[in-house]
CSV table of C-alpha atoms in Angstrom, one decimal:
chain,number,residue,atom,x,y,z
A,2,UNK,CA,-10.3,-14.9,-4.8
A,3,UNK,CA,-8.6,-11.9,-5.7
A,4,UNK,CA,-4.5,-12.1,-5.5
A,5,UNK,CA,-1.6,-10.5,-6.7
A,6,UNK,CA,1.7,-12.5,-5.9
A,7,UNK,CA,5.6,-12.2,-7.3
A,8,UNK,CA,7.7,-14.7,-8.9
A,9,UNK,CA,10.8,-14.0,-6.2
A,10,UNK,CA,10.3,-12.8,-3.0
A,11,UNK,CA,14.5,-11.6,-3.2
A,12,UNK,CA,16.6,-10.2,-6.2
A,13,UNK,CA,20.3,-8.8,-6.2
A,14,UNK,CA,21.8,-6.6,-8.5
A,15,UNK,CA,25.2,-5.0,-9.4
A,16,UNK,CA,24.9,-1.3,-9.6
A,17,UNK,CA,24.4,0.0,-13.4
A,18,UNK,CA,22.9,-3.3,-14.3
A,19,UNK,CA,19.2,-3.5,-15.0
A,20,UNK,CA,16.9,-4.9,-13.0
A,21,UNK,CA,13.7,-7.3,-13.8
A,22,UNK,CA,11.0,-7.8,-11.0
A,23,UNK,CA,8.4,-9.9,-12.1
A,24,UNK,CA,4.3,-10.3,-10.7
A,25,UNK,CA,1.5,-12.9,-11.7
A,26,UNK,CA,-1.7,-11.6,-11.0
A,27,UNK,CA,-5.5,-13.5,-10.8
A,28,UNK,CA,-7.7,-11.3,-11.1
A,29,UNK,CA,-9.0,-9.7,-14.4
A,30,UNK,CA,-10.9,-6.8,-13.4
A,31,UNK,CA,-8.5,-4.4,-12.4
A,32,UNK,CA,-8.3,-1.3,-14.9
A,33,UNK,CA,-5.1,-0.2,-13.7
A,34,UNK,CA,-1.7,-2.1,-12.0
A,35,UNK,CA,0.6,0.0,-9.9
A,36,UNK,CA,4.0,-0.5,-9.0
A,37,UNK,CA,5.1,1.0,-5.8
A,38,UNK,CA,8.4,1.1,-3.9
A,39,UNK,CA,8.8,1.0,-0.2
A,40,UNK,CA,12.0,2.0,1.6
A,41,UNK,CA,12.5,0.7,5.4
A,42,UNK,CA,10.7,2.6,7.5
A,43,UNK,CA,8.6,4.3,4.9
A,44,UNK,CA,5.1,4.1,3.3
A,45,UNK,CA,5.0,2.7,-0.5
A,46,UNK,CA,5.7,5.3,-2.6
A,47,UNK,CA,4.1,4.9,-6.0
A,48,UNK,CA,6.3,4.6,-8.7
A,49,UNK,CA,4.5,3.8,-12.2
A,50,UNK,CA,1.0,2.5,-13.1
A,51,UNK,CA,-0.3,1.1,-16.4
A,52,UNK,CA,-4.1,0.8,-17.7
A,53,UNK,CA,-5.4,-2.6,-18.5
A,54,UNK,CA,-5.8,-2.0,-22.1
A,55,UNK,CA,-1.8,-1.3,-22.5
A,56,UNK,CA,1.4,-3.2,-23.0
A,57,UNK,CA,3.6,-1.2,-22.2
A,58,UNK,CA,4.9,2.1,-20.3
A,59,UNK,CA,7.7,4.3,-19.7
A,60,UNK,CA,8.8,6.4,-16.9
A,61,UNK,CA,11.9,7.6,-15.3
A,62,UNK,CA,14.6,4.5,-16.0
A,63,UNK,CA,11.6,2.2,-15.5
A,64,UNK,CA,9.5,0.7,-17.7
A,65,UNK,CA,6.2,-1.6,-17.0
A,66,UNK,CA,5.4,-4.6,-18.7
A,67,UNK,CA,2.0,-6.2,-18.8
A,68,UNK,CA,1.1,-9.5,-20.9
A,69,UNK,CA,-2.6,-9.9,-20.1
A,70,UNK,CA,-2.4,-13.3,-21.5
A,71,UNK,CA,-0.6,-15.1,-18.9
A,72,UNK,CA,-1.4,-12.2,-16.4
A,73,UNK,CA,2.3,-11.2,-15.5
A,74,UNK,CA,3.1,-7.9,-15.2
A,75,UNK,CA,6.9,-6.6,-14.6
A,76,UNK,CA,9.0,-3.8,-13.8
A,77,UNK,CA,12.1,-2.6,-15.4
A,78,UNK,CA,14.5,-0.6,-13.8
A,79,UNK,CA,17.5,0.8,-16.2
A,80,UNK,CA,20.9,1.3,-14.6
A,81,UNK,CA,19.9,0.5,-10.9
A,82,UNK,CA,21.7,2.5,-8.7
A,83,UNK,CA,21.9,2.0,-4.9
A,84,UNK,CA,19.2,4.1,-4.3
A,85,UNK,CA,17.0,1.6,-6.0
A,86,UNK,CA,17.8,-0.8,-3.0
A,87,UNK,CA,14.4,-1.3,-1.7
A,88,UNK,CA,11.0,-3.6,-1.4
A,89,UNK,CA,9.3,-3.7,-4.4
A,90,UNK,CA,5.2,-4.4,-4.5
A,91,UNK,CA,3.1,-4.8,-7.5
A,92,UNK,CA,-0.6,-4.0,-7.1
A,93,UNK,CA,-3.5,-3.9,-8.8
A,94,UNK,CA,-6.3,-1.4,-8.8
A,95,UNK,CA,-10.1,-2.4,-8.9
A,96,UNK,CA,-12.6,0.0,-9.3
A,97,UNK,CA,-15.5,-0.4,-7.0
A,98,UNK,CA,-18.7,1.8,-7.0
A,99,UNK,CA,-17.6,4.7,-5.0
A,100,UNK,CA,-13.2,4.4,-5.0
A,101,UNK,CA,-10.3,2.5,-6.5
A,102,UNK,CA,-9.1,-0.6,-4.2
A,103,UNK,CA,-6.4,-1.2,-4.3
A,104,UNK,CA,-5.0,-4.6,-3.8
A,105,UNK,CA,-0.7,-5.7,-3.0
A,106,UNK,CA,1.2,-8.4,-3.3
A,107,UNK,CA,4.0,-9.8,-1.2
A,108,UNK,CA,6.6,-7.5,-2.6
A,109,UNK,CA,10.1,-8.4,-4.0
A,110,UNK,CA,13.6,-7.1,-2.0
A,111,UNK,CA,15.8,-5.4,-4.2
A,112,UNK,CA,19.2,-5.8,-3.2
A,113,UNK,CA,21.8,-3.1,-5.2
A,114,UNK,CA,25.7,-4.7,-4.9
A,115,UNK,CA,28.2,-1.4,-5.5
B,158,UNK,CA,1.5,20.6,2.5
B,159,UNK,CA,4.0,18.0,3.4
B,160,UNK,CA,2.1,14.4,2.4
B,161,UNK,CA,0.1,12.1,4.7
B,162,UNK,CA,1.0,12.2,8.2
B,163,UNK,CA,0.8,9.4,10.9
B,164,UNK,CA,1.0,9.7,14.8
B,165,UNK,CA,2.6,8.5,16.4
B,166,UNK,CA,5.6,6.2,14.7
B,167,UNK,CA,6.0,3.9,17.2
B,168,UNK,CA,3.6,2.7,19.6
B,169,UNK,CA,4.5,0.2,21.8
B,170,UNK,CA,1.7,-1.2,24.4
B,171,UNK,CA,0.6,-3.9,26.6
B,172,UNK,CA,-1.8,-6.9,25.3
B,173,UNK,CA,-4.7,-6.0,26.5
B,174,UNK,CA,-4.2,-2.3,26.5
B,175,UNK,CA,-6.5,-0.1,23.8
B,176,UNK,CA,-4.4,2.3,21.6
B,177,UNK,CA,-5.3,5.2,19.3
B,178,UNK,CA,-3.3,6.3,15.9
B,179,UNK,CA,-3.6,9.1,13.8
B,180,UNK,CA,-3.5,10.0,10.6
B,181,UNK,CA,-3.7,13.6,8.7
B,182,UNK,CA,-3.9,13.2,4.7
B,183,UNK,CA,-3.1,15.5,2.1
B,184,UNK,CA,-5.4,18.1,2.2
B,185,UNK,CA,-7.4,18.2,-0.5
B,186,UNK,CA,-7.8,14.1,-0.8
B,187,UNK,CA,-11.4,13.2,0.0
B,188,UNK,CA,-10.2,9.7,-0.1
B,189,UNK,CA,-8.4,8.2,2.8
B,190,UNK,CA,-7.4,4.3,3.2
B,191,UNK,CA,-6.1,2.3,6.1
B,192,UNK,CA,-3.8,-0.7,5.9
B,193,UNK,CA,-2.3,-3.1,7.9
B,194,UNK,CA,1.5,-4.5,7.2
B,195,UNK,CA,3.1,-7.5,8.8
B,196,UNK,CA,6.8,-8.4,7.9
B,197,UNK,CA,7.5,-9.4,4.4
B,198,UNK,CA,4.2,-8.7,3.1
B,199,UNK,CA,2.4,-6.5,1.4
B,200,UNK,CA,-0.1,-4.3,2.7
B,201,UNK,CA,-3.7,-5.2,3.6
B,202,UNK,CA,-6.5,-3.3,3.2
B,203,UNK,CA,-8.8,-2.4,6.4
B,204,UNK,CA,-11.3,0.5,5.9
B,205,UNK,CA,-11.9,3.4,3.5
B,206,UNK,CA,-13.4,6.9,4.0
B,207,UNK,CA,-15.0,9.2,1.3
B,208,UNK,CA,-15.1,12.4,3.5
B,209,UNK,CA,-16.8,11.4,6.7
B,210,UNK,CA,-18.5,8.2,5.4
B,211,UNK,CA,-17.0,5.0,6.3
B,212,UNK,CA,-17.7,3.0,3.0
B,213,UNK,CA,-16.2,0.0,3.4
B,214,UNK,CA,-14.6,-2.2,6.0
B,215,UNK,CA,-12.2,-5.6,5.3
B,216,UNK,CA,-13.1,-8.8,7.2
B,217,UNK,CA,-9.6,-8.4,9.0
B,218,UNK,CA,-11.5,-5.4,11.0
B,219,UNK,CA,-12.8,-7.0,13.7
B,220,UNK,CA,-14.7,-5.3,16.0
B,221,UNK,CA,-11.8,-4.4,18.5
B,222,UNK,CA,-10.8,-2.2,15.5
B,223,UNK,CA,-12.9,0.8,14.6
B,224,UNK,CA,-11.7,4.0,12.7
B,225,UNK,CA,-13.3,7.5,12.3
B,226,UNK,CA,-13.0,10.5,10.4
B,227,UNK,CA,-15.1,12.9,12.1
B,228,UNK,CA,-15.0,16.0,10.1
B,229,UNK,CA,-13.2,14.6,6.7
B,230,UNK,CA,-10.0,15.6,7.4
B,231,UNK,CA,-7.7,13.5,10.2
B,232,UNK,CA,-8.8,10.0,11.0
B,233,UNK,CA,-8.0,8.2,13.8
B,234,UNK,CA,-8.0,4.2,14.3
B,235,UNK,CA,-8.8,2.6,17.4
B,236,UNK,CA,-8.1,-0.8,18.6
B,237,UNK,CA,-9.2,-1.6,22.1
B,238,UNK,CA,-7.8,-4.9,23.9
B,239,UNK,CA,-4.9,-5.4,22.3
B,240,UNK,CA,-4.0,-8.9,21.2
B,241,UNK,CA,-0.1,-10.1,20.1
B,242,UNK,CA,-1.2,-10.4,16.7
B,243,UNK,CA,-2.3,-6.6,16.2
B,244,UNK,CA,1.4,-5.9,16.2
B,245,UNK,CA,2.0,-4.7,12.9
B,246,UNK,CA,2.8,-1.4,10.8
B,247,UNK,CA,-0.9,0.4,10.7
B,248,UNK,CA,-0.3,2.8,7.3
B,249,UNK,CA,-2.8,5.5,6.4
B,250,UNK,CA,-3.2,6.7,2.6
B,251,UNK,CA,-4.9,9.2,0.9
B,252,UNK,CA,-5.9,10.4,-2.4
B,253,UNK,CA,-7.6,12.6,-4.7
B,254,UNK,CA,-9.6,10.4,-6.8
B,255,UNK,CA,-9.5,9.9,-10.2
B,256,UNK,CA,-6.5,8.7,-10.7
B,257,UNK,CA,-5.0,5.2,-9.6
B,258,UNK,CA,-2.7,4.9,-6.5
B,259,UNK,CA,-2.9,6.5,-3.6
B,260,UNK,CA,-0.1,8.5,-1.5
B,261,UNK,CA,1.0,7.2,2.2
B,262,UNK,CA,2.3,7.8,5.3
B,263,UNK,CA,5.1,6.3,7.0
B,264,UNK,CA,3.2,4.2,9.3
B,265,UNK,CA,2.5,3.6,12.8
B,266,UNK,CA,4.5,0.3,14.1
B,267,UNK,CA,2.9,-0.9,16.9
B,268,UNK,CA,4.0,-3.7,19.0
B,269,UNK,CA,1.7,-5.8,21.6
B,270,UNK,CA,4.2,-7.3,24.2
């Protein structure tokens, strides 16, 4: 069936280090994979997507990874600050006839250290 | 327009008990989702509305659960009898279409005691 799952469920930090937070995925029809961020006591708030057909992209002190041959995809954050200090989810997007699914994983807490 | 809103926050009920939630999406999203979160996973997908039509609905729906969106704006999800294991953060998204992602609201914890 379809999943999407992360590598560690837990990752800690110091502040102005980068940050790695890796995802293995199954399923290879999805045209898009989504990162999204979710504070406590907040929705996820989307945070960088990239197509199936690309490598790599850049955003705002992240950057996605995806390596379609061993279906991982990871996210990069530059110079994590605390404000990064949140639960992390991968998730991929599948396009059905009418909408986009879209499909999490179990989500990776980032831990900042000051 | 301030995002997708979800009443109320916090619900907290007796099993057995039905209970209502709502949610009000961006405005100009014809697309709105429901999820389910339990603690330390990621969210589950339970129903999605184009407008008014209900076009698809997850196995975890059962039919205690139902959700409406009368006029293609708010939705509301019911679920009637209440059972421990419905406690769980209930999130409503929406979006635009087109584009991949959607934008949510905080949630609605509920908690069956």
């Amino acid at each position: 069936g379809e999943s999407v799952g992360l590598h560690l469920p837990t990752l800690s930090v110091q502040e102005g280090d980068n940050s790695i937070i890796n995802c293995a995925y199954s399923n290879s029809a999805s045209d898009y994979f989504i990162w999204y961020k979710q504070e406590s006591g907040k929705g996820p708030q989307f945070i960088i997507d990239i197509r199936s057909n690309m490598d790599k992209r850049q955003g705002q002190r992240v950057t996605v990874l995806l390596n379609k041959t061993v279906k991982h995809l990871s996210l990069q954050i530059a110079a994590t600050q605390p404000g990064d200090s949140a639960v992390y989810f991968c998730a991929e997007n599948t396009p059905r006839a009418s909408y986009d699914k879209v499909i999490f994983g179990p989500g990776t807490s980032l831990s900042v250290i000051p | 327009d301030t995002g997708v809103s979800q009443n109320p926050r916090h619900k907290i009920t007796k099993r057995g008990q039905n209970v209502t939630f709502r949610c009000d999406p961006i405005s100009e999203h014809n697309r709105l989702y429901w999820y389910r979160q339990t603690l330390g996973q990621g969210p589950e997908f339970l129903t999605y509305f184009q407008n008014e039509a209900q076009l698809e609905k997850s196995r975890l729906l059962s039919d205690r659960f139902s959700a409406e969106r009368p006029k293609g704006s708010f939705s509301t999800l019911e679920i009637q009898r209440t059972e421990q294991g419905d406690s769980a953060m209930y999130l409503c998204a929406s979006s635009p279409g087109g584009r991949p992602g959607y934008t949510f609201g905080s949630g609605t914890r509920l908690t069956v005691v």
